[in-house]
XYZ file of C-alpha atoms in Angstrom:
492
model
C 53.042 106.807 36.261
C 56.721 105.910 37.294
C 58.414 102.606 36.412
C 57.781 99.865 38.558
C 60.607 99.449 41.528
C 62.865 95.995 40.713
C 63.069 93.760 43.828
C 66.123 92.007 43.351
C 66.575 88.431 44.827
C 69.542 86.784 46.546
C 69.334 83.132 45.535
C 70.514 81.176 49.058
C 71.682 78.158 47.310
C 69.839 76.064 50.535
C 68.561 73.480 48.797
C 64.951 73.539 48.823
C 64.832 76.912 50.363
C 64.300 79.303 47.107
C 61.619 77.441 45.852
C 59.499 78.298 49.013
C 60.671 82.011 48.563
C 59.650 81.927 45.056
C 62.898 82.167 43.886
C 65.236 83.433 46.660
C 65.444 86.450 49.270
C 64.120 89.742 48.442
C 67.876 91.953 48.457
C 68.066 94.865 51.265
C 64.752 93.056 52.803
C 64.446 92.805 56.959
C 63.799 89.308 58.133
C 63.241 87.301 60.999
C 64.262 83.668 61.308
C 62.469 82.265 64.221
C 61.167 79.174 66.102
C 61.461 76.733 68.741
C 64.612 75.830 70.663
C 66.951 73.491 68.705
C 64.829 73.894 65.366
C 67.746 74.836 63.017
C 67.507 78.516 62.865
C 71.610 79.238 63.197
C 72.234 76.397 61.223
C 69.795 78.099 58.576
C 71.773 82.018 59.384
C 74.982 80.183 58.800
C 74.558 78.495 55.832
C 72.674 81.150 54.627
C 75.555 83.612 55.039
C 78.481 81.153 53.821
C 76.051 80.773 50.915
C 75.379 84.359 49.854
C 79.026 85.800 51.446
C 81.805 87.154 49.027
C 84.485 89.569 48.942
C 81.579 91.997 47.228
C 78.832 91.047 49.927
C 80.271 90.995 52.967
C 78.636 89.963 55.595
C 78.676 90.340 59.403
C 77.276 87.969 62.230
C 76.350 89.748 65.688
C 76.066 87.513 68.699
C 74.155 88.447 71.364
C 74.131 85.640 73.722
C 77.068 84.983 76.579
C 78.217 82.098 74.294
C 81.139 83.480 72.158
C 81.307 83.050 68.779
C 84.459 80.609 68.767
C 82.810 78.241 70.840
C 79.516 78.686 67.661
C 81.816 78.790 65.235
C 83.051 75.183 66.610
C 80.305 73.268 65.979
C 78.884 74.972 62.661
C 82.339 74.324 61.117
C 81.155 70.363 60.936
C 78.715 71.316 58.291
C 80.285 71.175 54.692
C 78.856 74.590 53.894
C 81.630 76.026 56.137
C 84.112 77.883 54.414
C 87.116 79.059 56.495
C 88.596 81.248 53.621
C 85.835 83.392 53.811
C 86.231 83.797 57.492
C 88.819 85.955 56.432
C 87.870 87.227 53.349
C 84.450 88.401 53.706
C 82.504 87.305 56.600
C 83.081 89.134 60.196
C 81.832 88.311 63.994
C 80.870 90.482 66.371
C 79.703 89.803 69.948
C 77.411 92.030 71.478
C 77.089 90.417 75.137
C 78.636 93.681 76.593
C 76.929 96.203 75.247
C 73.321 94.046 76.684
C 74.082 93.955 80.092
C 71.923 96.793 81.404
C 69.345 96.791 77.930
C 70.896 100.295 76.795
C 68.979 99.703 73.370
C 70.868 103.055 72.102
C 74.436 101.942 73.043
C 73.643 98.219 71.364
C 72.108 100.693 68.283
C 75.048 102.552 68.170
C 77.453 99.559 68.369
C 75.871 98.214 65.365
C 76.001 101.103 63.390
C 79.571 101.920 63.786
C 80.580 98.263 62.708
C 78.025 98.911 59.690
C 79.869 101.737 59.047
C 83.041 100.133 59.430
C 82.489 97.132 57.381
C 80.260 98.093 55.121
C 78.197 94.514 54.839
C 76.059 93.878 52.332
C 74.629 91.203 54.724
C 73.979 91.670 58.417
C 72.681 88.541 60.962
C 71.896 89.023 64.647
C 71.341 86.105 67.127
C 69.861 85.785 69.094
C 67.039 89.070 68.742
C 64.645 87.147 71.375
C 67.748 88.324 73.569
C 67.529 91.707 72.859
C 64.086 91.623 73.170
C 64.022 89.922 76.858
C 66.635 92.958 78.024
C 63.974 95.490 77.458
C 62.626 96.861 80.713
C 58.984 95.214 82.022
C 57.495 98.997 82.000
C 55.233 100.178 79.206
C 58.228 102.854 78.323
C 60.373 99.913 77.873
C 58.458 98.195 75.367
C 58.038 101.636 73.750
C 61.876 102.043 73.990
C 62.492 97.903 72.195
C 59.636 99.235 69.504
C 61.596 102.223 68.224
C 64.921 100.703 68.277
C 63.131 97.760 65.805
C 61.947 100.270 63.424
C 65.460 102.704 63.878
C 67.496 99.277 63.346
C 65.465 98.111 60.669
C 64.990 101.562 58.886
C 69.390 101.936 59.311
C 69.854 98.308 57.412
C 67.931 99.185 54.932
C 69.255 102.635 54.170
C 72.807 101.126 54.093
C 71.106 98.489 51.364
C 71.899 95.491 53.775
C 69.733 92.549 53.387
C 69.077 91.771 57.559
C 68.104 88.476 59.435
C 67.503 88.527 63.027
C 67.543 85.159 64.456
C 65.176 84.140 67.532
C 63.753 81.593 69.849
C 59.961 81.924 69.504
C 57.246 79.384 70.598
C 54.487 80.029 67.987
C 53.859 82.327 65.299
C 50.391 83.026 66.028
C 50.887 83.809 69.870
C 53.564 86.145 69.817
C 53.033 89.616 69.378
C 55.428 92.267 69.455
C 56.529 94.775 66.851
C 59.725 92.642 65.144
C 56.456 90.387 63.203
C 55.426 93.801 62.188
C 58.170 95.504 60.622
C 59.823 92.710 59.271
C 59.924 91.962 55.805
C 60.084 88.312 55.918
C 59.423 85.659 58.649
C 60.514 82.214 58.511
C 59.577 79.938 61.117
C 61.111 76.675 61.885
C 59.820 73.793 64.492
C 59.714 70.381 65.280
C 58.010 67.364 66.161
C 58.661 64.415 68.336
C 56.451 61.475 68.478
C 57.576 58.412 69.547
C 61.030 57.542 68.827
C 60.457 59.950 65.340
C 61.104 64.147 64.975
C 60.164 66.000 61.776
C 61.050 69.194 61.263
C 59.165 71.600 59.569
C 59.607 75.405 57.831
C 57.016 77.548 57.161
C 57.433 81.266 55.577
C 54.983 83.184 57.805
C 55.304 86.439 55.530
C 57.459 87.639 52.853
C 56.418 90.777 51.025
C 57.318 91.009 47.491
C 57.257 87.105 46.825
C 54.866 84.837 45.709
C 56.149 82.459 48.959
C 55.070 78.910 48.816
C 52.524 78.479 51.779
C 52.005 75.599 54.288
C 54.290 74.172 56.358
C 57.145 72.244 55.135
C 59.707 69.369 55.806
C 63.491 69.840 56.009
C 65.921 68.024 57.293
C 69.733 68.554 58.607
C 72.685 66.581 58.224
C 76.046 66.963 56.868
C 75.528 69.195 54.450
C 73.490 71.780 56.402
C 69.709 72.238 56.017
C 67.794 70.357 53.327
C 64.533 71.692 52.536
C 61.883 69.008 50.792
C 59.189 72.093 49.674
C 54.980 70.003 49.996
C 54.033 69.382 46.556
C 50.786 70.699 45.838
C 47.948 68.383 44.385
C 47.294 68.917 40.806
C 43.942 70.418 39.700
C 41.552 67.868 38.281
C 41.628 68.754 34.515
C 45.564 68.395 34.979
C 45.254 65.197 35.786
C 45.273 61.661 34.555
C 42.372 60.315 35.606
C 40.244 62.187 33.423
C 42.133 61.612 30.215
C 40.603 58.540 28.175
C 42.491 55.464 28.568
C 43.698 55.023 24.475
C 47.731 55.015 24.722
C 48.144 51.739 26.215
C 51.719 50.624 28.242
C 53.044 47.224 27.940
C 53.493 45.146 30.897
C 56.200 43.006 29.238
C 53.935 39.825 29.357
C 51.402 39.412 26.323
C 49.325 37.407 28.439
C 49.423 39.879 31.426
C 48.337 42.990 28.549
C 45.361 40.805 27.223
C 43.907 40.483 30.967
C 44.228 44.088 31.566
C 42.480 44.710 27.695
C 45.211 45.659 25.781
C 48.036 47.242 28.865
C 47.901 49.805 31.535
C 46.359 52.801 30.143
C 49.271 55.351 29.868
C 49.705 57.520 32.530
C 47.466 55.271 35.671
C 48.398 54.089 38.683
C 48.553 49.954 38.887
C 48.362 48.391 42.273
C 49.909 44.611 42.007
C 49.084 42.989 45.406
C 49.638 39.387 46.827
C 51.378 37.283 49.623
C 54.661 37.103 50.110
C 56.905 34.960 46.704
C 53.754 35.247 44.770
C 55.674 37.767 41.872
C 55.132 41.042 42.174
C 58.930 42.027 42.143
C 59.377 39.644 38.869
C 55.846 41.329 37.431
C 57.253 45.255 38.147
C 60.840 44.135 36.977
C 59.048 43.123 33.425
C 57.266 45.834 33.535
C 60.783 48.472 33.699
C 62.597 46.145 31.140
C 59.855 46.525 28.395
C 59.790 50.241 28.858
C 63.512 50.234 28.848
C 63.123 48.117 25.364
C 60.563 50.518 24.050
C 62.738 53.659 25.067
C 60.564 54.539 28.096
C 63.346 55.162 30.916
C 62.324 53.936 33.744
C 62.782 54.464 37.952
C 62.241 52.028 40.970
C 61.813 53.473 44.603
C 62.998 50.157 46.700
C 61.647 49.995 50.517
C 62.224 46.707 50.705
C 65.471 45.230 49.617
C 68.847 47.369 49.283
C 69.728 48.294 45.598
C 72.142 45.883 45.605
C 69.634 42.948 46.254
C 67.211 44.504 43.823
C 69.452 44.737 40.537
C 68.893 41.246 38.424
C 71.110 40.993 35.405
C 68.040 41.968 33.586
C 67.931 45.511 35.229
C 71.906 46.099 36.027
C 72.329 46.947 32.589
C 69.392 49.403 32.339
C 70.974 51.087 35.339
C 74.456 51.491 34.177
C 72.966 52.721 30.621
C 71.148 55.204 32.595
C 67.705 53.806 31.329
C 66.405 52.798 34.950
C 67.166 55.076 38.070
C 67.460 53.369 41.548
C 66.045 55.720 44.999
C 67.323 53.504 48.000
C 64.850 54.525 50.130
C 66.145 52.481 53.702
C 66.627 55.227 55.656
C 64.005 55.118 58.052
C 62.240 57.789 59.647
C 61.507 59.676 56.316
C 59.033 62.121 55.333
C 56.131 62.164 52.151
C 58.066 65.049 51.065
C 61.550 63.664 51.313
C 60.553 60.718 49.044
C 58.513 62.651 46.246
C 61.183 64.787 46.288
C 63.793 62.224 44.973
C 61.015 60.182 43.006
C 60.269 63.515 41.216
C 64.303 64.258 41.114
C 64.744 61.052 39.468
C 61.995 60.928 37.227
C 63.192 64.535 35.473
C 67.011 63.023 35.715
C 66.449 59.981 33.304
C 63.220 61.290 31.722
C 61.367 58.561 33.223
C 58.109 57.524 31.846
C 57.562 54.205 34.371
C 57.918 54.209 37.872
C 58.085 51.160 39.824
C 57.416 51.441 44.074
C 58.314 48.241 45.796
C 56.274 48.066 48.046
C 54.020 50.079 49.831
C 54.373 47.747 53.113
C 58.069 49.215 53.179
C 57.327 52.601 52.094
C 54.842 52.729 55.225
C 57.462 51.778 57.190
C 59.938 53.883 56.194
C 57.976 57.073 56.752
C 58.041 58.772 60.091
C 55.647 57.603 62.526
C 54.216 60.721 62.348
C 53.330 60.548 58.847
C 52.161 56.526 58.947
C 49.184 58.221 61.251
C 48.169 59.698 57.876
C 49.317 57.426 55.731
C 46.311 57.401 53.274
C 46.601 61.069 52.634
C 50.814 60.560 51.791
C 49.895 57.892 49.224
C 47.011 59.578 47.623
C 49.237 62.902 47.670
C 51.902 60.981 46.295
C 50.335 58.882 43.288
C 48.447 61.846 42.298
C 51.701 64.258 41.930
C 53.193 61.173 39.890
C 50.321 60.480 37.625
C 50.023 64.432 37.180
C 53.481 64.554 35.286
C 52.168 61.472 33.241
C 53.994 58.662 34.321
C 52.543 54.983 34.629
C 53.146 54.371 38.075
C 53.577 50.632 39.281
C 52.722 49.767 43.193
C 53.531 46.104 44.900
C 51.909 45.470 48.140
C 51.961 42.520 50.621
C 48.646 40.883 51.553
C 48.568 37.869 53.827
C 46.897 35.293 52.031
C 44.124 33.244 54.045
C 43.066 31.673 50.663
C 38.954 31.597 51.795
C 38.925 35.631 51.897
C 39.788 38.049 48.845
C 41.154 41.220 49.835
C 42.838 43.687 47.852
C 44.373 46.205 50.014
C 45.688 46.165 53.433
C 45.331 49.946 53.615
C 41.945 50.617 52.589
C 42.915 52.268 49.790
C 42.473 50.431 46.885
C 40.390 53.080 45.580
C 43.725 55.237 44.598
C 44.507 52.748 42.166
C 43.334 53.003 38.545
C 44.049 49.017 37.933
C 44.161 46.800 40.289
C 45.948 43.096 39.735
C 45.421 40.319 42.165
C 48.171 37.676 42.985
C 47.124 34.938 45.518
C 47.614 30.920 45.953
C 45.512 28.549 45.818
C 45.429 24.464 46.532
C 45.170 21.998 43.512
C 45.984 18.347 43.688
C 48.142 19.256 47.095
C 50.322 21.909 45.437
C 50.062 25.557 46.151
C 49.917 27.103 43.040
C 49.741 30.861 41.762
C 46.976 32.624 40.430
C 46.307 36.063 38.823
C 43.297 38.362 38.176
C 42.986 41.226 37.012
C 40.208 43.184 39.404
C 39.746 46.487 37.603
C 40.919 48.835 34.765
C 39.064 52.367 35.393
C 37.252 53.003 32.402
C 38.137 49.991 30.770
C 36.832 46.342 30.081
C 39.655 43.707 31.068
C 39.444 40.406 31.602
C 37.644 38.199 34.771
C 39.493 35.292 34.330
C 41.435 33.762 37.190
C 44.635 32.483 35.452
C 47.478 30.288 36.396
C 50.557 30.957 36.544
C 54.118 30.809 37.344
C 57.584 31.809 37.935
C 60.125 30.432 35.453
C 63.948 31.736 35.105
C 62.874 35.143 36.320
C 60.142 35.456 34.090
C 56.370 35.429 34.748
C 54.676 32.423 32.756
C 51.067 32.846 32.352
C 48.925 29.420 32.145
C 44.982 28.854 31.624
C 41.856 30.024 33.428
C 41.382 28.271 36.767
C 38.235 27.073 35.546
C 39.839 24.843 32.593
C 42.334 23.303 34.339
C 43.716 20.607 32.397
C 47.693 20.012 33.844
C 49.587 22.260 31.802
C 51.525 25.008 32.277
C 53.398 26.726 30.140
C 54.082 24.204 28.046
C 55.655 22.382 31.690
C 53.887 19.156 32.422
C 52.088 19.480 35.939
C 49.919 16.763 37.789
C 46.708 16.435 36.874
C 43.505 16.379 38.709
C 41.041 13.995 39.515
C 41.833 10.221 39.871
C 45.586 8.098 39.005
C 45.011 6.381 35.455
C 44.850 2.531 36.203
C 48.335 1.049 34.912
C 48.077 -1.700 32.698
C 49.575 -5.445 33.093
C 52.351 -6.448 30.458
């Protein structure tokens, strides 16, 4: 038996984009970039090319379409992945409007290959193919004649060991048939979504032989920079994850009190849920909670949805975030996908070696995310905790519950359940005050306290006082009013 044939791969650079190739684009491979209209695809061909281009792969761009490739070359030039040096240097247009006036497949065959041989490219694009495809005559012999000059165009790239895109305007993979899906090598599709005021786009590699391709659909955005790609992260099996580990390393909360409810800390590695009204302390509780791991060595990161990072640094955490011991995701940008924020929480946590991660608050993050995603909001947050808890991090969540102080509730999504520990904030009405009270409601797999205890906010710090059932007037060590009837005062 012969030695196995070595598939190189051309590493794109796109960030994102490798990882759902499993590790970049198979070299001298024929590939079709398709999708709907507007999706991205020549954004993706460009960047791809600028990416992979140098004076030893050279590549060159064929445009098929009336629109010449100044007026293209106009608007991709915005993106920062355009280079103009290599405009001369290694990267050549070509338009091919022409030679597709009467769909003469041999003469547009023949143009190509005498620029191929001209150039010599190492990478070849041509956009749009749909065009080349809609010249082809209605008759049976003219889908016979678009068929063979697929396979004589494909089988000519590959035998000049050029790595081909074709770029196209499809509507959906599954309905289109025609021989490009066959004979190509790789098929990337790209579409997107509008619902509402919100679009997502998405990528999904169809096909792409000789890779281990990441499958599903994923999100990707554009901007600046060119295409972003966020690749889905997939759920962890259960042995991998935390849930079934026993719950012996304990993690401080930064208040002794606060450990002792929960029996001891959050058992390394769960998910907390902290929920309450609005002021009751859950910022102050998750702030504690990064400044003790940032005192025990446990870097730390905070995903704000809420307030801007500049509202969410106290003294106590500015420090820990110019040391590099707590990472900040400003998270304001609206209209965001699941993706897009695991992306950066995971990003984050590898950067500073985070072993705490703080999300404040899940009200926000809802509203951050895409209406399209809030429909399935449930699913992101479950998908989300159980990728963080997976790479062993204790994972810290605040959300907002209105308060109507005759009805306990601890989740306004109905999804307490992802939550290892729970911890209840709420008021309550003693001797006409409002005054704060926590409980701890569960600890999977672990006793923990039923108490309802008192407490309070003091210099930034959370001040626990005594059960609700033994409430005597102090605080703290702070005298409060007492309950039950004024003491008599006595006549001097």
């Amino acid at each position: 038996m012969g030695n196995r044939v070595n598939i190189g791969r051309l590493v794109t650079g796109v960030p994102g984009f490798d990882e759902l190739l499993g590790g970049g684009v198979p070299e001298f491979s024929f590939n079709l970039i398709a999708g709907t209209p507007g999706s991205g695809k020549t954004t993706l061909a460009h960047q791809l090319m600028f990416s992979l281009a140098n004076p030893e792969r050279r590549a060159l761009f064929f445009t098929v379409l009336g629109e010449p490739p100044l007026k293209m070359l106009r608007y991709q030039q915005q993106f920062a992945f355009f280079d103009f040096d290599k405009l001369e240097q290694s990267i050549k247009f070509v338009n091919l409007a022409s030679d597709m006036v009467d769909g003469n497949f041999d003469r547009v065959i023949a143009r190509i290959m005498d620029e191929v041989q001209e150039y010599a490219p190492s990478l070849v694009f041509v956009d749009s193919f749909r065009s080349v495809a809609q010249a082809a005559p209605a008759a049976d012999q003219g889908f016979a004649d678009l068929q063979l000059f697929i396979q004589q165009l494909g089988m000519q790239m590959t035998s000049w060991q050029a790595t081909t895109f074709l770029i196209g305007e499809y509507l959906k993979p599954d309905t289109e048939a025609g021989p490009v899906f066959t004979v190509a090598d790789g098929i990337v599709w790209l579409s997107q979504r509008v619902q509402g005021d919100s679009m997502v786009r998405k990528m999904q590699v169809v096909k792409m032989r000789g890779a281990a391709q990441k499958l599903g659909a994923h999100t990707f955005r554009i901007d600046g920079g060119g295409i972003h790609v966020f690749p889905r992260a997939v759920l962890p099996a259960p042995s991998q994850t935390t849930r079934e580990r026993v719950p012996s390393e304990r993690v401080s909360m930064g208040v002794p009190e606060v450990d002792a409810m929960l029996g001891g800390g959050v058992p390394a590695g769960y998910s907390l849920l902290v929920v309450g009204p609005s002021g009751a302390g859950k910022t102050v509780l998750a702030t504690e909670f990064l400044v003790e791991g940032a005192r025990l060595g446990e870097h730390g990161v905070i995903a704000a949805f809420e307030k801007s990072p500049n509202q969410l640094v106290s003294h106590k955490l500015k420090k820990l975030v110019d040391d590099g011991k707590v990472g900040i995701i400003n998270t304001r940008e609206l209209d965001l996908s699941i993706d897009e924020i695991l992306h950066d929480l995971v990003t984050m946590i590898r950067k500073v070696d985070a072993r705490r991660v703080v999300i404040d608050s899940l009200s926000g993050f809802e509203l951050s995310l895409s209406a399209i995603f809030r429909a399935d909001f449930r699913e992101s947050l479950y998908r989300l905790v159980a990728v963080l808890t997976s790479m062993g991090v204790t994972v810290l969540m605040t959300a907002e519950l209105e308060d109507r102080y005759t009805m306990l509730s601890f989740s306004a999504y109905d999804n307490a359940f992802l939550a290892d520990a729970i911890i209840m904030q709420r008021y309550v009405e003693l001797a006409g005050q409002l005054r704060r009270v926590m409980a701890v409601i569960k600890v999977r797999g672990s006793a923990h306290s039923k108490d309802l205890r008192l407490f309070d906010i003091v210099d930034g710090h959370t001040r626990i006082g005594e059960r609700l059932a033994n409430y005597s007037g102090v605080l703290s060590g702070q005298p409060v009013r007492r309950t039950g009837a004024p003491r008599a005062r006595k006549n001097r």
